[in-house]
Amino acid sequence: KPPPVSRLTVKQQQAEAAAEALRVHEAVVAKANALAPHERPKESVFWSKFGGAWLEPLLEHTTLIDARYLLALADAGGIVPRWQELPEAARITPANVWRLKAAAYISQLPVLVLSYPWLDKDHPDRMGETLRRVAPVLRAWLADVTKERSEHCTIGVLWDYTSLPQRPYDDDGQQARFKRGLTSIDKWYSHPYTVTLRVTNALPTGAEYTNTRPYERRGWCFFETHISAIAKNSTCLLDLNELKDAEQDWRGMMRQMRSSRR
């Protein structure tokens, strides 16, 4: 008689998912890093024209996450890690920001800024439900970027929990980085050509979360919504709750999720 199959704990499953996502993502990054400078896709003229260069200094204290890594995590059943556990391969840095520069569109930079409600104080999405909701949007946008630009291009994602150091800090440098990043967080949302994705959907129900206030009653969400609406381009303020067909292409998704400025 075979021994009973032991059930993995949620944390074990998530650890395995994180390892699998990293394995998949590192292969993608290695392929891009193997390119000689002259083999890389050229920087799009729209990167500078629509203010991409203005965002580059912010990378010194705020980490953008490679959307390809987030998709690998979603596919593996993982959850977003806090900044301290984010693999180096998943970070958009000044050294690899060329992967964004080549992906810029007219009136739209390849930067997604997430506005969503945290579900618990110590982790905003401990069951990965928000990640899986956002995944179809990232997948469609990446497919469009790959088709129009290059397979080595990507989307940079600002996800506060993973973009800034979280408590407990390992050292004073992490706390200082958090403060600098928080002080300039408005610049990512208010930029006219970054894409703010508002996750105004009904809250996930896959666990007993400790914070069940809806999006409209969250202070940070209120701030992010209004600062994003000051001067945002019409194709760059999106509401995930308006997405009715997650199987359509990026252009169709944008038309469906388009949110008017208040």
PDB file of C-alpha atoms in Angstrom:
ATOM      1  CA  LYS A   1       0.000   0.000   0.000  1.00  0.00           C
ATOM      2  CA  PRO A   2       1.561   3.334  -1.052  1.00  0.00           C
ATOM      3  CA  PRO A   3       2.142   5.909   1.661  1.00  0.00           C
ATOM      4  CA  PRO A   4      -0.411   8.726   1.857  1.00  0.00           C
ATOM      5  CA  VAL A   5       0.430  11.745  -0.249  1.00  0.00           C
ATOM      6  CA  SER A   6       1.255  14.652   2.029  1.00  0.00           C
ATOM      7  CA  ARG A   7      -0.406  17.931   1.221  1.00  0.00           C
ATOM      8  CA  LEU A   8       1.875  20.878   0.804  1.00  0.00           C
ATOM      9  CA  THR A   9       1.129  23.884   2.928  1.00  0.00           C
ATOM     10  CA  VAL A  10       0.146  27.114   1.190  1.00  0.00           C
ATOM     11  CA  LYS A  11       3.575  28.568   1.932  1.00  0.00           C
ATOM     12  CA  GLN A  12       5.310  25.521   0.451  1.00  0.00           C
ATOM     13  CA  GLN A  13       3.178  25.762  -2.673  1.00  0.00           C
ATOM     14  CA  GLN A  14       3.943  29.445  -3.008  1.00  0.00           C
ATOM     15  CA  ALA A  15       7.674  28.820  -2.513  1.00  0.00           C
ATOM     16  CA  GLU A  16       7.633  26.201  -5.251  1.00  0.00           C
ATOM     17  CA  ALA A  17       5.684  28.547  -7.517  1.00  0.00           C
ATOM     18  CA  ALA A  18       8.228  31.312  -6.910  1.00  0.00           C
ATOM     19  CA  ALA A  19      11.095  28.961  -7.777  1.00  0.00           C
ATOM     20  CA  GLU A  20       9.362  27.835 -10.977  1.00  0.00           C
ATOM     21  CA  ALA A  21       8.576  31.417 -12.003  1.00  0.00           C
ATOM     22  CA  LEU A  22      12.180  32.447 -11.461  1.00  0.00           C
ATOM     23  CA  ARG A  23      13.442  29.505 -13.523  1.00  0.00           C
ATOM     24  CA  VAL A  24      11.174  30.475 -16.420  1.00  0.00           C
ATOM     25  CA  HIS A  25      11.959  34.172 -16.163  1.00  0.00           C
ATOM     26  CA  GLU A  26      15.726  33.783 -15.873  1.00  0.00           C
ATOM     27  CA  ALA A  27      15.744  31.987 -19.226  1.00  0.00           C
ATOM     28  CA  VAL A  28      13.979  34.964 -20.821  1.00  0.00           C
ATOM     29  CA  VAL A  29      16.322  37.472 -19.220  1.00  0.00           C
ATOM     30  CA  ALA A  30      19.422  35.479 -20.155  1.00  0.00           C
ATOM     31  CA  LYS A  31      18.365  35.550 -23.799  1.00  0.00           C
ATOM     32  CA  ALA A  32      17.952  39.333 -23.698  1.00  0.00           C
ATOM     33  CA  ASN A  33      21.214  39.861 -21.818  1.00  0.00           C
ATOM     34  CA  ALA A  34      23.092  37.791 -24.389  1.00  0.00           C
ATOM     35  CA  LEU A  35      22.403  40.407 -27.058  1.00  0.00           C
ATOM     36  CA  ALA A  36      25.290  42.639 -28.017  1.00  0.00           C
ATOM     37  CA  PRO A  37      24.454  46.367 -27.820  1.00  0.00           C
ATOM     38  CA  HIS A  38      24.082  46.617 -31.591  1.00  0.00           C
ATOM     39  CA  GLU A  39      21.669  43.648 -31.593  1.00  0.00           C
ATOM     40  CA  ARG A  40      19.238  45.186 -29.129  1.00  0.00           C
ATOM     41  CA  PRO A  41      16.018  46.750 -30.440  1.00  0.00           C
ATOM     42  CA  LYS A  42      16.457  50.464 -30.945  1.00  0.00           C
ATOM     43  CA  GLU A  43      15.016  52.964 -28.516  1.00  0.00           C
ATOM     44  CA  SER A  44      11.618  54.175 -29.671  1.00  0.00           C
ATOM     45  CA  VAL A  45      11.435  57.880 -30.457  1.00  0.00           C
ATOM     46  CA  PHE A  46       8.297  57.937 -28.324  1.00  0.00           C
ATOM     47  CA  TRP A  47      10.227  57.120 -25.138  1.00  0.00           C
ATOM     48  CA  SER A  48      11.769  60.584 -24.933  1.00  0.00           C
ATOM     49  CA  LYS A  49       8.961  62.372 -26.735  1.00  0.00           C
ATOM     50  CA  PHE A  50       6.436  61.275 -24.111  1.00  0.00           C
ATOM     51  CA  GLY A  51       8.551  61.715 -21.017  1.00  0.00           C
ATOM     52  CA  GLY A  52      10.159  58.337 -20.476  1.00  0.00           C
ATOM     53  CA  ALA A  53      13.550  59.885 -19.749  1.00  0.00           C
ATOM     54  CA  TRP A  54      11.930  61.913 -16.958  1.00  0.00           C
ATOM     55  CA  LEU A  55      11.111  58.662 -15.142  1.00  0.00           C
ATOM     56  CA  GLU A  56      14.561  57.081 -15.378  1.00  0.00           C
ATOM     57  CA  PRO A  57      16.077  58.875 -12.328  1.00  0.00           C
ATOM     58  CA  LEU A  58      13.221  57.484 -10.214  1.00  0.00           C
ATOM     59  CA  LEU A  59      14.596  53.977 -10.748  1.00  0.00           C
ATOM     60  CA  GLU A  60      17.363  54.828  -8.301  1.00  0.00           C
ATOM     61  CA  HIS A  61      14.929  54.397  -5.406  1.00  0.00           C
ATOM     62  CA  THR A  62      11.829  52.766  -6.912  1.00  0.00           C
ATOM     63  CA  THR A  63      11.870  49.352  -8.559  1.00  0.00           C
ATOM     64  CA  LEU A  64       9.771  48.532 -11.588  1.00  0.00           C
ATOM     65  CA  ILE A  65       8.984  44.818 -11.889  1.00  0.00           C
ATOM     66  CA  ASP A  66       9.345  43.018 -15.194  1.00  0.00           C
ATOM     67  CA  ALA A  67       5.823  42.087 -16.300  1.00  0.00           C
ATOM     68  CA  ARG A  68       7.152  38.821 -17.694  1.00  0.00           C
ATOM     69  CA  TYR A  69       8.153  37.755 -14.189  1.00  0.00           C
ATOM     70  CA  LEU A  70       4.714  38.630 -12.805  1.00  0.00           C
ATOM     71  CA  LEU A  71       3.099  36.534 -15.525  1.00  0.00           C
ATOM     72  CA  ALA A  72       5.395  33.617 -14.728  1.00  0.00           C
ATOM     73  CA  LEU A  73       4.363  33.964 -11.068  1.00  0.00           C
ATOM     74  CA  ALA A  74       0.668  34.049 -11.960  1.00  0.00           C
ATOM     75  CA  ASP A  75       0.992  30.998 -14.212  1.00  0.00           C
ATOM     76  CA  ALA A  76       2.784  29.057 -11.479  1.00  0.00           C
ATOM     77  CA  GLY A  77       0.226  29.994  -8.826  1.00  0.00           C
ATOM     78  CA  GLY A  78       2.553  32.280  -6.882  1.00  0.00           C
ATOM     79  CA  ILE A  79       2.187  35.595  -5.088  1.00  0.00           C
ATOM     80  CA  VAL A  80       4.114  38.839  -5.389  1.00  0.00           C
ATOM     81  CA  PRO A  81       7.120  38.977  -3.040  1.00  0.00           C
ATOM     82  CA  ARG A  82       8.023  41.935  -0.898  1.00  0.00           C
ATOM     83  CA  TRP A  83      10.825  44.087  -2.297  1.00  0.00           C
ATOM     84  CA  GLN A  84      13.527  42.377  -0.219  1.00  0.00           C
ATOM     85  CA  GLU A  85      12.728  38.968  -1.757  1.00  0.00           C
ATOM     86  CA  LEU A  86      12.305  40.158  -5.344  1.00  0.00           C
ATOM     87  CA  PRO A  87      14.844  38.338  -7.566  1.00  0.00           C
ATOM     88  CA  GLU A  88      17.388  40.526  -9.312  1.00  0.00           C
ATOM     89  CA  ALA A  89      16.312  39.127 -12.684  1.00  0.00           C
ATOM     90  CA  ALA A  90      12.801  40.541 -12.134  1.00  0.00           C
ATOM     91  CA  ARG A  91      13.952  44.127 -11.567  1.00  0.00           C
ATOM     92  CA  ILE A  92      13.997  46.856 -14.195  1.00  0.00           C
ATOM     93  CA  THR A  93      17.194  48.789 -13.561  1.00  0.00           C
ATOM     94  CA  PRO A  94      19.158  51.507 -15.394  1.00  0.00           C
ATOM     95  CA  ALA A  95      21.209  48.661 -16.911  1.00  0.00           C
ATOM     96  CA  ASN A  96      18.253  46.938 -18.569  1.00  0.00           C
ATOM     97  CA  VAL A  97      15.800  49.806 -19.013  1.00  0.00           C
ATOM     98  CA  TRP A  98      16.508  49.541 -22.753  1.00  0.00           C
ATOM     99  CA  ARG A  99      13.856  46.812 -22.755  1.00  0.00           C
ATOM    100  CA  LEU A 100      11.302  49.504 -21.905  1.00  0.00           C
ATOM    101  CA  LYS A 101      12.740  52.221 -24.102  1.00  0.00           C
ATOM    102  CA  ALA A 102      12.228  50.123 -27.212  1.00  0.00           C
ATOM    103  CA  ALA A 103       8.602  49.376 -26.300  1.00  0.00           C
ATOM    104  CA  ALA A 104       7.168  52.910 -26.076  1.00  0.00           C
ATOM    105  CA  TYR A 105       4.086  53.720 -28.147  1.00  0.00           C
ATOM    106  CA  ILE A 106       2.751  57.028 -29.294  1.00  0.00           C
ATOM    107  CA  SER A 107       1.064  58.623 -26.243  1.00  0.00           C
ATOM    108  CA  GLN A 108       1.736  55.576 -24.048  1.00  0.00           C
ATOM    109  CA  LEU A 109       4.838  54.501 -22.143  1.00  0.00           C
ATOM    110  CA  PRO A 110       5.381  50.798 -21.296  1.00  0.00           C
ATOM    111  CA  VAL A 111       4.892  51.414 -17.573  1.00  0.00           C
ATOM    112  CA  LEU A 112       1.860  50.117 -15.697  1.00  0.00           C
ATOM    113  CA  VAL A 113       1.143  51.746 -12.335  1.00  0.00           C
ATOM    114  CA  LEU A 114      -1.176  49.640 -10.196  1.00  0.00           C
ATOM    115  CA  SER A 115      -3.858  51.202  -7.989  1.00  0.00           C
ATOM    116  CA  TYR A 116      -5.529  48.533  -5.859  1.00  0.00           C
ATOM    117  CA  PRO A 117      -6.666  47.822  -2.275  1.00  0.00           C
ATOM    118  CA  TRP A 118      -4.417  45.882   0.114  1.00  0.00           C
ATOM    119  CA  LEU A 119      -6.240  42.877   1.584  1.00  0.00           C
ATOM    120  CA  ASP A 120      -4.071  42.444   4.697  1.00  0.00           C
ATOM    121  CA  LYS A 121      -1.668  44.694   6.575  1.00  0.00           C
ATOM    122  CA  ASP A 122       1.345  42.388   6.127  1.00  0.00           C
ATOM    123  CA  HIS A 123       0.673  41.372   2.504  1.00  0.00           C
ATOM    124  CA  PRO A 124      -1.614  43.013  -0.037  1.00  0.00           C
ATOM    125  CA  ASP A 125      -2.441  39.829  -1.960  1.00  0.00           C
ATOM    126  CA  ARG A 126      -1.402  36.741   0.025  1.00  0.00           C
ATOM    127  CA  MET A 127      -3.448  34.329  -2.117  1.00  0.00           C
ATOM    128  CA  GLY A 128      -2.450  35.845  -5.464  1.00  0.00           C
ATOM    129  CA  GLU A 129      -5.992  36.773  -6.441  1.00  0.00           C
ATOM    130  CA  THR A 130      -5.177  40.338  -7.487  1.00  0.00           C
ATOM    131  CA  LEU A 131      -2.157  39.087  -9.430  1.00  0.00           C
ATOM    132  CA  ARG A 132      -4.307  36.662 -11.401  1.00  0.00           C
ATOM    133  CA  ARG A 133      -6.849  39.410 -12.114  1.00  0.00           C
ATOM    134  CA  VAL A 134      -4.168  41.696 -13.522  1.00  0.00           C
ATOM    135  CA  ALA A 135      -2.389  38.943 -15.488  1.00  0.00           C
ATOM    136  CA  PRO A 136      -4.645  39.020 -18.609  1.00  0.00           C
ATOM    137  CA  VAL A 137      -3.961  42.740 -19.025  1.00  0.00           C
ATOM    138  CA  LEU A 138      -0.192  42.241 -18.788  1.00  0.00           C
ATOM    139  CA  ARG A 139      -0.353  39.265 -21.144  1.00  0.00           C
ATOM    140  CA  ALA A 140      -2.282  41.166 -23.811  1.00  0.00           C
ATOM    141  CA  TRP A 141      -0.042  44.226 -23.588  1.00  0.00           C
ATOM    142  CA  LEU A 142       3.124  42.122 -23.769  1.00  0.00           C
ATOM    143  CA  ALA A 143       1.774  40.258 -26.783  1.00  0.00           C
ATOM    144  CA  ASP A 144       1.198  43.570 -28.522  1.00  0.00           C
ATOM    145  CA  VAL A 145       4.658  44.887 -27.588  1.00  0.00           C
ATOM    146  CA  THR A 146       6.298  41.691 -28.799  1.00  0.00           C
ATOM    147  CA  LYS A 147       4.443  41.842 -32.094  1.00  0.00           C
ATOM    148  CA  GLU A 148       5.028  45.535 -32.747  1.00  0.00           C
ATOM    149  CA  ARG A 149       8.543  45.960 -31.297  1.00  0.00           C
ATOM    150  CA  SER A 150      10.660  42.997 -30.224  1.00  0.00           C
ATOM    151  CA  GLU A 151      10.490  39.760 -28.255  1.00  0.00           C
ATOM    152  CA  HIS A 152      13.038  41.287 -25.841  1.00  0.00           C
ATOM    153  CA  CYS A 153      10.863  44.251 -24.886  1.00  0.00           C
ATOM    154  CA  THR A 154       8.784  44.239 -21.730  1.00  0.00           C
ATOM    155  CA  ILE A 155       6.454  46.268 -19.524  1.00  0.00           C
ATOM    156  CA  GLY A 156       7.607  47.742 -16.207  1.00  0.00           C
ATOM    157  CA  VAL A 157       5.092  47.437 -13.378  1.00  0.00           C
ATOM    158  CA  LEU A 158       4.909  49.637 -10.295  1.00  0.00           C
ATOM    159  CA  TRP A 159       3.425  47.425  -7.541  1.00  0.00           C
ATOM    160  CA  ASP A 160       4.044  49.201  -4.239  1.00  0.00           C
ATOM    161  CA  TYR A 161       4.653  46.098  -2.104  1.00  0.00           C
ATOM    162  CA  THR A 162       7.294  44.840  -4.510  1.00  0.00           C
ATOM    163  CA  SER A 163       8.584  48.177  -5.776  1.00  0.00           C
ATOM    164  CA  LEU A 164       9.559  49.613  -2.373  1.00  0.00           C
ATOM    165  CA  PRO A 165      11.280  48.024   0.670  1.00  0.00           C
ATOM    166  CA  GLN A 166       8.828  46.742   3.262  1.00  0.00           C
ATOM    167  CA  ARG A 167       8.999  46.428   7.038  1.00  0.00           C
ATOM    168  CA  PRO A 168      10.901  44.957   8.763  1.00  0.00           C
ATOM    169  CA  TYR A 169      13.812  46.677   7.026  1.00  0.00           C
ATOM    170  CA  ASP A 170      17.110  44.804   6.929  1.00  0.00           C
ATOM    171  CA  ASP A 171      19.119  48.008   7.346  1.00  0.00           C
ATOM    172  CA  ASP A 172      18.864  51.802   7.413  1.00  0.00           C
ATOM    173  CA  GLY A 173      19.527  51.956   3.693  1.00  0.00           C
ATOM    174  CA  GLN A 174      16.277  50.131   2.966  1.00  0.00           C
ATOM    175  CA  GLN A 175      14.304  52.473   5.183  1.00  0.00           C
ATOM    176  CA  ALA A 176      15.869  55.485   3.461  1.00  0.00           C
ATOM    177  CA  ARG A 177      15.052  53.989   0.066  1.00  0.00           C
ATOM    178  CA  PHE A 178      11.437  53.461   1.133  1.00  0.00           C
ATOM    179  CA  LYS A 179      11.102  57.068   2.250  1.00  0.00           C
ATOM    180  CA  ARG A 180      12.575  58.412  -0.990  1.00  0.00           C
ATOM    181  CA  GLY A 181      10.355  56.145  -3.061  1.00  0.00           C
ATOM    182  CA  LEU A 182       7.226  57.053  -1.119  1.00  0.00           C
ATOM    183  CA  THR A 183       8.001  60.760  -1.425  1.00  0.00           C
ATOM    184  CA  SER A 184       8.104  60.485  -5.221  1.00  0.00           C
ATOM    185  CA  ILE A 185       5.324  57.904  -5.687  1.00  0.00           C
ATOM    186  CA  ASP A 186       3.020  60.627  -7.024  1.00  0.00           C
ATOM    187  CA  LYS A 187       5.267  61.127 -10.051  1.00  0.00           C
ATOM    188  CA  TRP A 188       4.484  57.638 -11.366  1.00  0.00           C
ATOM    189  CA  TYR A 189       0.711  58.083 -11.058  1.00  0.00           C
ATOM    190  CA  SER A 190       0.502  61.673 -12.268  1.00  0.00           C
ATOM    191  CA  HIS A 191       2.704  61.211 -15.349  1.00  0.00           C
ATOM    192  CA  PRO A 192       0.469  61.800 -18.392  1.00  0.00           C
ATOM    193  CA  TYR A 193       1.738  58.749 -20.285  1.00  0.00           C
ATOM    194  CA  THR A 194       2.217  55.994 -17.700  1.00  0.00           C
ATOM    195  CA  VAL A 195      -0.767  53.636 -17.606  1.00  0.00           C
ATOM    196  CA  THR A 196      -2.645  53.683 -14.302  1.00  0.00           C
ATOM    197  CA  LEU A 197      -4.704  50.516 -13.859  1.00  0.00           C
ATOM    198  CA  ARG A 198      -7.397  50.924 -11.212  1.00  0.00           C
ATOM    199  CA  VAL A 199      -8.494  47.592  -9.705  1.00  0.00           C
ATOM    200  CA  THR A 200     -11.965  48.690  -8.606  1.00  0.00           C
ATOM    201  CA  ASN A 201     -13.465  45.185  -8.846  1.00  0.00           C
ATOM    202  CA  ALA A 202     -15.343  43.612  -5.956  1.00  0.00           C
ATOM    203  CA  LEU A 203     -12.816  42.317  -3.436  1.00  0.00           C
ATOM    204  CA  PRO A 204     -11.506  38.753  -3.854  1.00  0.00           C
ATOM    205  CA  THR A 205     -13.145  36.103  -1.673  1.00  0.00           C
ATOM    206  CA  GLY A 206     -10.590  33.283  -1.716  1.00  0.00           C
ATOM    207  CA  ALA A 207      -9.619  33.840   1.922  1.00  0.00           C
ATOM    208  CA  GLU A 208     -10.723  35.610   5.089  1.00  0.00           C
ATOM    209  CA  TYR A 209      -8.922  38.883   4.493  1.00  0.00           C
ATOM    210  CA  THR A 210      -8.568  41.403   7.292  1.00  0.00           C
ATOM    211  CA  ASN A 211      -9.287  44.539   5.264  1.00  0.00           C
ATOM    212  CA  THR A 212     -12.553  44.297   3.343  1.00  0.00           C
ATOM    213  CA  ARG A 213     -13.195  47.961   2.628  1.00  0.00           C
ATOM    214  CA  PRO A 214     -13.913  48.479  -1.088  1.00  0.00           C
ATOM    215  CA  TYR A 215     -11.657  50.460  -3.412  1.00  0.00           C
ATOM    216  CA  GLU A 216     -13.805  53.592  -3.143  1.00  0.00           C
ATOM    217  CA  ARG A 217     -13.288  53.755   0.633  1.00  0.00           C
ATOM    218  CA  ARG A 218      -9.498  53.463   0.614  1.00  0.00           C
ATOM    219  CA  GLY A 219      -7.413  56.582   1.252  1.00  0.00           C
ATOM    220  CA  TRP A 220      -4.489  55.577  -0.939  1.00  0.00           C
ATOM    221  CA  CYS A 221      -6.806  54.497  -3.760  1.00  0.00           C
ATOM    222  CA  PHE A 222      -8.605  57.851  -3.531  1.00  0.00           C
ATOM    223  CA  PHE A 223      -5.261  59.650  -3.787  1.00  0.00           C
ATOM    224  CA  GLU A 224      -4.034  57.484  -6.685  1.00  0.00           C
ATOM    225  CA  THR A 225      -7.261  57.872  -8.641  1.00  0.00           C
ATOM    226  CA  HIS A 226      -7.368  61.637  -8.366  1.00  0.00           C
ATOM    227  CA  ILE A 227      -3.700  62.317  -8.978  1.00  0.00           C
ATOM    228  CA  SER A 228      -3.834  60.032 -12.022  1.00  0.00           C
ATOM    229  CA  ALA A 229      -6.751  62.033 -13.399  1.00  0.00           C
ATOM    230  CA  ILE A 230      -5.091  65.443 -13.361  1.00  0.00           C
ATOM    231  CA  ALA A 231      -3.448  65.287 -16.780  1.00  0.00           C
ATOM    232  CA  LYS A 232      -3.568  61.631 -17.861  1.00  0.00           C
ATOM    233  CA  ASN A 233      -3.793  60.816 -21.544  1.00  0.00           C
ATOM    234  CA  SER A 234      -7.113  59.252 -22.511  1.00  0.00           C
ATOM    235  CA  THR A 235      -5.525  55.858 -23.273  1.00  0.00           C
ATOM    236  CA  CYS A 236      -3.610  55.728 -19.998  1.00  0.00           C
ATOM    237  CA  LEU A 237      -6.290  55.720 -17.294  1.00  0.00           C
ATOM    238  CA  LEU A 238      -7.906  52.283 -17.161  1.00  0.00           C
ATOM    239  CA  ASP A 239     -10.411  50.558 -14.882  1.00  0.00           C
ATOM    240  CA  LEU A 240     -10.051  46.773 -14.610  1.00  0.00           C
ATOM    241  CA  ASN A 241     -13.656  46.405 -13.468  1.00  0.00           C
ATOM    242  CA  GLU A 242     -14.782  47.488 -16.949  1.00  0.00           C
ATOM    243  CA  LEU A 243     -12.985  44.571 -18.615  1.00  0.00           C
ATOM    244  CA  LYS A 244     -15.682  42.164 -19.764  1.00  0.00           C
ATOM    245  CA  ASP A 245     -13.650  40.164 -22.296  1.00  0.00           C
ATOM    246  CA  ALA A 246     -10.225  39.068 -21.073  1.00  0.00           C
ATOM    247  CA  GLU A 247      -9.541  37.157 -24.286  1.00  0.00           C
ATOM    248  CA  GLN A 248      -9.355  40.177 -26.599  1.00  0.00           C
ATOM    249  CA  ASP A 249      -6.198  41.950 -27.705  1.00  0.00           C
ATOM    250  CA  TRP A 250      -4.589  44.933 -25.999  1.00  0.00           C
ATOM    251  CA  ARG A 251      -6.289  47.542 -28.172  1.00  0.00           C
ATOM    252  CA  GLY A 252      -9.685  46.041 -27.431  1.00  0.00           C
ATOM    253  CA  MET A 253      -8.931  45.905 -23.722  1.00  0.00           C
ATOM    254  CA  MET A 254      -7.924  49.561 -23.665  1.00  0.00           C
ATOM    255  CA  ARG A 255     -11.153  50.610 -25.361  1.00  0.00           C
ATOM    256  CA  GLN A 256     -13.184  48.598 -22.853  1.00  0.00           C
ATOM    257  CA  MET A 257     -11.312  49.714 -19.714  1.00  0.00           C
ATOM    258  CA  ARG A 258     -10.905  53.350 -20.666  1.00  0.00           C
ATOM    259  CA  SER A 259     -11.801  55.562 -17.718  1.00  0.00           C
ATOM    260  CA  SER A 260     -12.683  59.235 -18.061  1.00  0.00           C
ATOM    261  CA  ARG A 261     -10.848  61.838 -15.986  1.00  0.00           C
ATOM    262  CA  ARG A 262     -12.890  63.328 -13.171  1.00  0.00           C
TER     263      ARG A 262
END
